[in-house]
mmCIF file of C-alpha atoms in Angstrom:
data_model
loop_
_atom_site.group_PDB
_atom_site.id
_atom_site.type_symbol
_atom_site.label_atom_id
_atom_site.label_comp_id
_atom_site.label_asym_id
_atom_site.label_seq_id
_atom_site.Cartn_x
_atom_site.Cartn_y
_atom_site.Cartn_z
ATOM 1 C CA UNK A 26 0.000 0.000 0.000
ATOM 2 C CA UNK A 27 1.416 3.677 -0.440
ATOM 3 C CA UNK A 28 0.651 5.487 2.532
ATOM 4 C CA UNK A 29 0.779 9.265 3.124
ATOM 5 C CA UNK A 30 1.092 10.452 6.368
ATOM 6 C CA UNK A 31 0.608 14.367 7.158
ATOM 7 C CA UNK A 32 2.641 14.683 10.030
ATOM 8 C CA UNK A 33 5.675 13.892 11.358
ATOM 9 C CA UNK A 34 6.097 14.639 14.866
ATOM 10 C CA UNK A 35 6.321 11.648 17.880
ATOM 11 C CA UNK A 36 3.510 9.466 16.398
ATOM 12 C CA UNK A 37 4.011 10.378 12.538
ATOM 13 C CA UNK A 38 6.950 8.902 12.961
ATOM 14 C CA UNK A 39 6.693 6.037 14.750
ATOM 15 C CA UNK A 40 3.724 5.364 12.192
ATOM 16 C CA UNK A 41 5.995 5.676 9.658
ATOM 17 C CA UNK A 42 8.407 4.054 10.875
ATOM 18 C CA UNK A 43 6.463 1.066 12.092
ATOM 19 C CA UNK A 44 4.413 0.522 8.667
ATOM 20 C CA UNK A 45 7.678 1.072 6.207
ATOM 21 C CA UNK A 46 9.023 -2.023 8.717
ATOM 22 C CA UNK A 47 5.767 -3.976 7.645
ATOM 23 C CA UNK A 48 6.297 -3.713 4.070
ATOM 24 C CA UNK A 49 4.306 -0.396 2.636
ATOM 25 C CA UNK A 50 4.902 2.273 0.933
ATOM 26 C CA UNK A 51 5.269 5.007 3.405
ATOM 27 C CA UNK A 52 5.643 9.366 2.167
ATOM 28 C CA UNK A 53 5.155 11.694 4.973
ATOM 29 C CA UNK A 54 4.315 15.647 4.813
ATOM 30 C CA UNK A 55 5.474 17.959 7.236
ATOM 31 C CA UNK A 56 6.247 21.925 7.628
ATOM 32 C CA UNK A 57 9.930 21.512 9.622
ATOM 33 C CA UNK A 58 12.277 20.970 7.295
ATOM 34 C CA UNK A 59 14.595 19.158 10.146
ATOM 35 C CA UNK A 60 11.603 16.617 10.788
ATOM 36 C CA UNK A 61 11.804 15.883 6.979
ATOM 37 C CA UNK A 62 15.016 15.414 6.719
ATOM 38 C CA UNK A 63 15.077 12.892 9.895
ATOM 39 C CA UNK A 64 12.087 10.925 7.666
ATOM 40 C CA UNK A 65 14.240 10.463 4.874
ATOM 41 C CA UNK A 66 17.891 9.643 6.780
ATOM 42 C CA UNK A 67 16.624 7.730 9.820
ATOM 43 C CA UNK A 68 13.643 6.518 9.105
ATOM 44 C CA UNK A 69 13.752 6.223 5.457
ATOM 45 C CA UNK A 70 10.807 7.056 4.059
ATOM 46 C CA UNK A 71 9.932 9.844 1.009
ATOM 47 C CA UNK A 72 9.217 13.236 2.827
ATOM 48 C CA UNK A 73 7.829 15.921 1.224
ATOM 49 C CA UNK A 74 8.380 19.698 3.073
ATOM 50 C CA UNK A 75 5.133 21.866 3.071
ATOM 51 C CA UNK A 76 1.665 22.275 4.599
ATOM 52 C CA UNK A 77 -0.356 18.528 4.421
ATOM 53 C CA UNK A 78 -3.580 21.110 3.733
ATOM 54 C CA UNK A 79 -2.130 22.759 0.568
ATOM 55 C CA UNK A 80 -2.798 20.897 -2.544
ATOM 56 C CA UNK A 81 0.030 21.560 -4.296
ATOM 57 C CA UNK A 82 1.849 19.512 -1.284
ATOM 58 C CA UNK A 83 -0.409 16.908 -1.499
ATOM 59 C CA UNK A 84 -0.444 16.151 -5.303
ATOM 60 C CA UNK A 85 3.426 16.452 -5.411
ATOM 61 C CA UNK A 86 3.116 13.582 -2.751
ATOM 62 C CA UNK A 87 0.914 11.571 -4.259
ATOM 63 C CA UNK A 88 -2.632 12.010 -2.846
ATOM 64 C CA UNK A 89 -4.111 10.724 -5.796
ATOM 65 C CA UNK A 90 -2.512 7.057 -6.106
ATOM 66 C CA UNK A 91 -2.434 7.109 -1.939
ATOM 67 C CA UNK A 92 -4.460 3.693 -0.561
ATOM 68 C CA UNK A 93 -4.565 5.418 2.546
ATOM 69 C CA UNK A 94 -4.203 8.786 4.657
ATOM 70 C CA UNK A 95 -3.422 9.266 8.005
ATOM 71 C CA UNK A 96 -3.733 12.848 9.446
ATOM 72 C CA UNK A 97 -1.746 13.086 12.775
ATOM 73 C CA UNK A 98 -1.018 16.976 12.648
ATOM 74 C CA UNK A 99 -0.564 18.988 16.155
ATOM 75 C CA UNK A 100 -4.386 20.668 15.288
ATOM 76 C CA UNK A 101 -7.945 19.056 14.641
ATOM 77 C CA UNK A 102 -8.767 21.730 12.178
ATOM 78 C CA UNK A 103 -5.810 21.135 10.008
ATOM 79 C CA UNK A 104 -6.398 17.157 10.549
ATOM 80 C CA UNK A 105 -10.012 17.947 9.605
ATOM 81 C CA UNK A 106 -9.159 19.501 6.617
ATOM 82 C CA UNK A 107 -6.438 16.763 5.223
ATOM 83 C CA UNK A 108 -9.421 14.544 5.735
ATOM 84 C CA UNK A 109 -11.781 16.725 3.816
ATOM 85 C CA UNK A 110 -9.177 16.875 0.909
ATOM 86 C CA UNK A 111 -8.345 13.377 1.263
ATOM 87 C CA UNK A 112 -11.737 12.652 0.169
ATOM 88 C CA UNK A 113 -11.813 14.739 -2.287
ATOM 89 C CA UNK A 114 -9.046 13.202 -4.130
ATOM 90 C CA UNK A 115 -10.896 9.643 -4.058
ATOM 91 C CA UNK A 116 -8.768 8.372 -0.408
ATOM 92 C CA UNK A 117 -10.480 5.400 0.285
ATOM 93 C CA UNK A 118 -8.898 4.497 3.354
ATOM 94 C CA UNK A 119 -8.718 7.623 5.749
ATOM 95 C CA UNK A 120 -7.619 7.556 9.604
ATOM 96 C CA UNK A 121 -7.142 10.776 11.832
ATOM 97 C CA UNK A 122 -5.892 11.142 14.759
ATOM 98 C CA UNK A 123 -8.667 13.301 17.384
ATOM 99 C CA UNK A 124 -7.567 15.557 20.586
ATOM 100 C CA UNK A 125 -10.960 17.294 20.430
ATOM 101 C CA UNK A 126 -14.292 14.407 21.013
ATOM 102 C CA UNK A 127 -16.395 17.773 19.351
ATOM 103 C CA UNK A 128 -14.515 17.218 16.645
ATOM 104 C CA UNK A 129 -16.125 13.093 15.941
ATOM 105 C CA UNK A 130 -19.244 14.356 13.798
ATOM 106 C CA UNK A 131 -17.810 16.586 11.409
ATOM 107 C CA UNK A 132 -14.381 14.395 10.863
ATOM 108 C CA UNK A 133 -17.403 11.543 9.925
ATOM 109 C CA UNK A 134 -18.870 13.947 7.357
ATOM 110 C CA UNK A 135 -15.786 14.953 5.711
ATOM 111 C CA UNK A 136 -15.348 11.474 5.344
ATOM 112 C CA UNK A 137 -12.452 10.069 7.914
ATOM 113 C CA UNK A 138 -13.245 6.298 7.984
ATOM 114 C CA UNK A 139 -11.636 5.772 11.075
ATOM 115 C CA UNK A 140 -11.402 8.464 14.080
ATOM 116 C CA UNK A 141 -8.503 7.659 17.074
ATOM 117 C CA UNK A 142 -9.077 9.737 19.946
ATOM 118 C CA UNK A 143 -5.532 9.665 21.693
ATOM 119 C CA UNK A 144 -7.314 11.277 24.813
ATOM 120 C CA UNK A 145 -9.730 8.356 25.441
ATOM 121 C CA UNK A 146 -7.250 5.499 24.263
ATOM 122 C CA UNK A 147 -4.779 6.907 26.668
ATOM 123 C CA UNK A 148 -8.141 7.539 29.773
ATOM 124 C CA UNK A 149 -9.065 3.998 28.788
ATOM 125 C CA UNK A 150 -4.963 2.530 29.428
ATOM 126 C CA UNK A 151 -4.861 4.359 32.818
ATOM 127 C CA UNK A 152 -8.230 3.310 33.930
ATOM 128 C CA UNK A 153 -7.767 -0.517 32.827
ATOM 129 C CA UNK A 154 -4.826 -0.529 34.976
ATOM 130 C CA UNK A 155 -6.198 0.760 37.917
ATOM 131 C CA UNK A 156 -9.378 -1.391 37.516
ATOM 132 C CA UNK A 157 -8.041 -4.441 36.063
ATOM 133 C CA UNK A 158 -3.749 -5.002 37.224
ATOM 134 C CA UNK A 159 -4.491 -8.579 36.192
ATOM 135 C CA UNK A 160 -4.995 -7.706 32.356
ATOM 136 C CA UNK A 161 -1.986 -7.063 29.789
ATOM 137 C CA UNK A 162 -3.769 -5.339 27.556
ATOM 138 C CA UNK A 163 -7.239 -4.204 26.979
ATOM 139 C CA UNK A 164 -9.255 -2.797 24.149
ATOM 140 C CA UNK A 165 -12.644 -1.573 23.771
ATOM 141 C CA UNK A 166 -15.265 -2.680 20.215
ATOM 142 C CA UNK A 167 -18.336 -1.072 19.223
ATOM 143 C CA UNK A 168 -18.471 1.764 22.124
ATOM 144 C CA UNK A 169 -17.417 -0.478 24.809
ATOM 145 C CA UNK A 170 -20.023 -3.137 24.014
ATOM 146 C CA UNK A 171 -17.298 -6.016 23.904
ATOM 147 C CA UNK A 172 -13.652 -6.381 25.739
ATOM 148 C CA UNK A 173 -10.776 -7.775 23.953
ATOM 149 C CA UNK A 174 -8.174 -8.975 27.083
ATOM 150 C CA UNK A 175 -4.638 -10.131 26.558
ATOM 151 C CA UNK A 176 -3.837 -12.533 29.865
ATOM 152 C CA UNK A 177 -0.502 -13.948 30.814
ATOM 153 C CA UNK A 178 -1.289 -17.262 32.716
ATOM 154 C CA UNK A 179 0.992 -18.182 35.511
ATOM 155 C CA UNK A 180 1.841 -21.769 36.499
ATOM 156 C CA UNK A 181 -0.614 -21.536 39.367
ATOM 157 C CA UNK A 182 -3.027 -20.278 37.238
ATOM 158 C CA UNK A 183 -6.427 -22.401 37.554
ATOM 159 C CA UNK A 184 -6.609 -22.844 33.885
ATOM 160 C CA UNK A 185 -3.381 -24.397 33.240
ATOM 161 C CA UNK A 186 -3.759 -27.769 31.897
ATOM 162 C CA UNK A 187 -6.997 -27.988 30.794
ATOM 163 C CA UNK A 188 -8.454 -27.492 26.979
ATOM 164 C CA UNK A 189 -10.007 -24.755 26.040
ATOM 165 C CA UNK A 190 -13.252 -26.788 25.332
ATOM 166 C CA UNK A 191 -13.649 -27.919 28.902
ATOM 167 C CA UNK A 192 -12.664 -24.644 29.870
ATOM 168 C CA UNK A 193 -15.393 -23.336 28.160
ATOM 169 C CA UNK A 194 -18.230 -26.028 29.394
ATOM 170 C CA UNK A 195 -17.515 -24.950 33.102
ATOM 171 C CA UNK A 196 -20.343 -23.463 34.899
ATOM 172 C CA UNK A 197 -18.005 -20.617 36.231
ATOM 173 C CA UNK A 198 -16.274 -19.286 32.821
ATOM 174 C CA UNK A 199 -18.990 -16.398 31.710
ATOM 175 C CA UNK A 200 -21.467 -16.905 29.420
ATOM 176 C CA UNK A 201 -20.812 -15.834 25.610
ATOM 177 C CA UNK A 202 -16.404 -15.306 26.599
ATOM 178 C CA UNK A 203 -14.613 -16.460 23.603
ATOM 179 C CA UNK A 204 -10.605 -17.704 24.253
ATOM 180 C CA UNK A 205 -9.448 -16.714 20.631
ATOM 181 C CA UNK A 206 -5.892 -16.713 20.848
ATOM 182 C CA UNK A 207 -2.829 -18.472 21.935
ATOM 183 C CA UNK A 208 0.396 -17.934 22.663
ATOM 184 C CA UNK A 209 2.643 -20.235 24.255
ATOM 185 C CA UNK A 210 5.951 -18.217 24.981
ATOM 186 C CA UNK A 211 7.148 -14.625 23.271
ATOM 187 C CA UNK A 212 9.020 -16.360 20.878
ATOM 188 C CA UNK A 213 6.360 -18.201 19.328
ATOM 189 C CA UNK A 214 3.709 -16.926 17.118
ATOM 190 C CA UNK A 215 0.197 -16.207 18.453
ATOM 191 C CA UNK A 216 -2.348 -19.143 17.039
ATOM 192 C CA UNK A 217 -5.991 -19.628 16.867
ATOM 193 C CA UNK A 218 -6.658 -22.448 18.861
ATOM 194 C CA UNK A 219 -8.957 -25.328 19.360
ATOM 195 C CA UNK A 220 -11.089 -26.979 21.641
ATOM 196 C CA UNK A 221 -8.002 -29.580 21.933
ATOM 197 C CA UNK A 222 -5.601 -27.259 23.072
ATOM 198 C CA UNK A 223 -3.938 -27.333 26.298
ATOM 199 C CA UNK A 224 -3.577 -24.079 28.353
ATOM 200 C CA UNK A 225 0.203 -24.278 29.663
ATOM 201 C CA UNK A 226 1.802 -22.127 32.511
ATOM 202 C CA UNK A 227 3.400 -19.172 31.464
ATOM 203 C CA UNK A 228 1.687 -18.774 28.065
ATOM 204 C CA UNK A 229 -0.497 -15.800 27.547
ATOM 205 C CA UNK A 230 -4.070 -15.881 25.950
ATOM 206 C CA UNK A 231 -6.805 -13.299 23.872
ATOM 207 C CA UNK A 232 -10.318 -13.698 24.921
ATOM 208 C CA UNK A 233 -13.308 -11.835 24.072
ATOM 209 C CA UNK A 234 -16.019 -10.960 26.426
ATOM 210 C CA UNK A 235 -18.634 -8.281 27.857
ATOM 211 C CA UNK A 236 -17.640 -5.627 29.912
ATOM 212 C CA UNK A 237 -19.684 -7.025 32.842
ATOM 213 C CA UNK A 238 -17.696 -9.590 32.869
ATOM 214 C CA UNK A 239 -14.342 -8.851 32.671
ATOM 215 C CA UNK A 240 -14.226 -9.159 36.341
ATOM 216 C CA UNK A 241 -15.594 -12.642 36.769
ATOM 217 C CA UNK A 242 -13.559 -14.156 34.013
ATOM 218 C CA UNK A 243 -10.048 -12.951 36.148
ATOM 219 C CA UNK A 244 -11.636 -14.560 39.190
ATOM 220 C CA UNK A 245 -12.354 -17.939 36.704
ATOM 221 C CA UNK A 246 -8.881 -17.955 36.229
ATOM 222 C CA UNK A 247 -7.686 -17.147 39.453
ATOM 223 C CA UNK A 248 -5.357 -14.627 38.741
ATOM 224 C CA UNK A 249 -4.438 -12.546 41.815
ATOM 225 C CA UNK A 250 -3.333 -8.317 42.004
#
């Protein structure tokens, strides 16, 4: 994919930086002439000096052959405009980054086809690890409606040893929670597994649940503060 990014400060560059390493096609647009050249030495990517809003910029670029657009300048107006001309030049893919939650509606109608609020992704980290020490990772689909929980199983972990389909038939593991992916150490890759497969110590699992019961599926397995 060629991917334009507008914006190159902490995150445009890590973006960059992270998607060139996964094989795309990566130009970024930025105003600081030092930022662009650090794109193209260090990180390697085609940088193009100038505002990402002026359309001379973006059509020297690339706009029009982009796959995808993300807008991660310092202001939601300026993002909101990048998005509005990203659209304009047939973008299908579009992703801004949002500081500003007034700012959701009219980022949807200028046609951003996937908002990031920074402020309630980082809330949502802080909370989760107040509330929930237990968890590795949490994230939040469809408003909050359904919990996505990364869990590193210990070796007295009440789980260990058992496969996931009796795991699943046990009175006490909540209703409708889905274990949907497996990992048995860091070095191995994470795998979809089966009603056969056998939950070992010190392997770490994805399972999908409701809110409401994030809490009772950390008691289930028995994992302690």
């Amino acid at each position: 994919m060629y991917i334009l990014i507008g914006g190159v400060g902490m995150m445009g560059s890590d973006l960059a930086r992270t998607l060139l390493q996964m094989g795309h096609t990566v130009a970024v647009v930025d105003t600081d002439t030092m930022a662009c050249q650090y794109a193209r030495e260090k990180i390697g990517v085609m940088a193009f000096e100038g505002s990402a809003v002026n359309t001379t910029v973006l059509l020297e670029a690339g706009i029009r052959k982009a796959d995808a657009v993300i807008a991660t300048l310092g202001e939601d107006a300026l993002n909101l405009a990048m998005v509005t001309l990203s659209k304009y030049y047939g973008v299908t893919q579009i992703v801004v980054r949002m500081s500003d939650r007034d700012f959701t509606q009219p980022y949807k109608l200028a046609g951003a086809t996937h908002i990031i609020s920074t402020t309630e992704l980082a809330l949502n980290r802080i909370v989760n690890a107040i509330e929930y020490p237990q968890v590795d990772a949490m994230m939040h689909f469809e408003q909050g409606q359904i919990e996505v929980l990364k869990l590193s199983l210990p070796k007295n972990c009440s789980v260990v040893g058992r496969k996931v389909a009796d795991i699943a038939q046990d009175d006490k593991f909540p209703a409708g929670t889905l274990i949907i992916g497996y990992q048995i150490n860091h070095h191995e890759p994470l795998s979809i597994p089966n009603g056969n497969t056998i939950l070992e110590g010190g392997s770490t699992i994805l399972a999908v649940t409701k809110p409401e019961f994030v809490r009772q599926l950390i008691n289930f397995m028995g994992l302690c503060n």
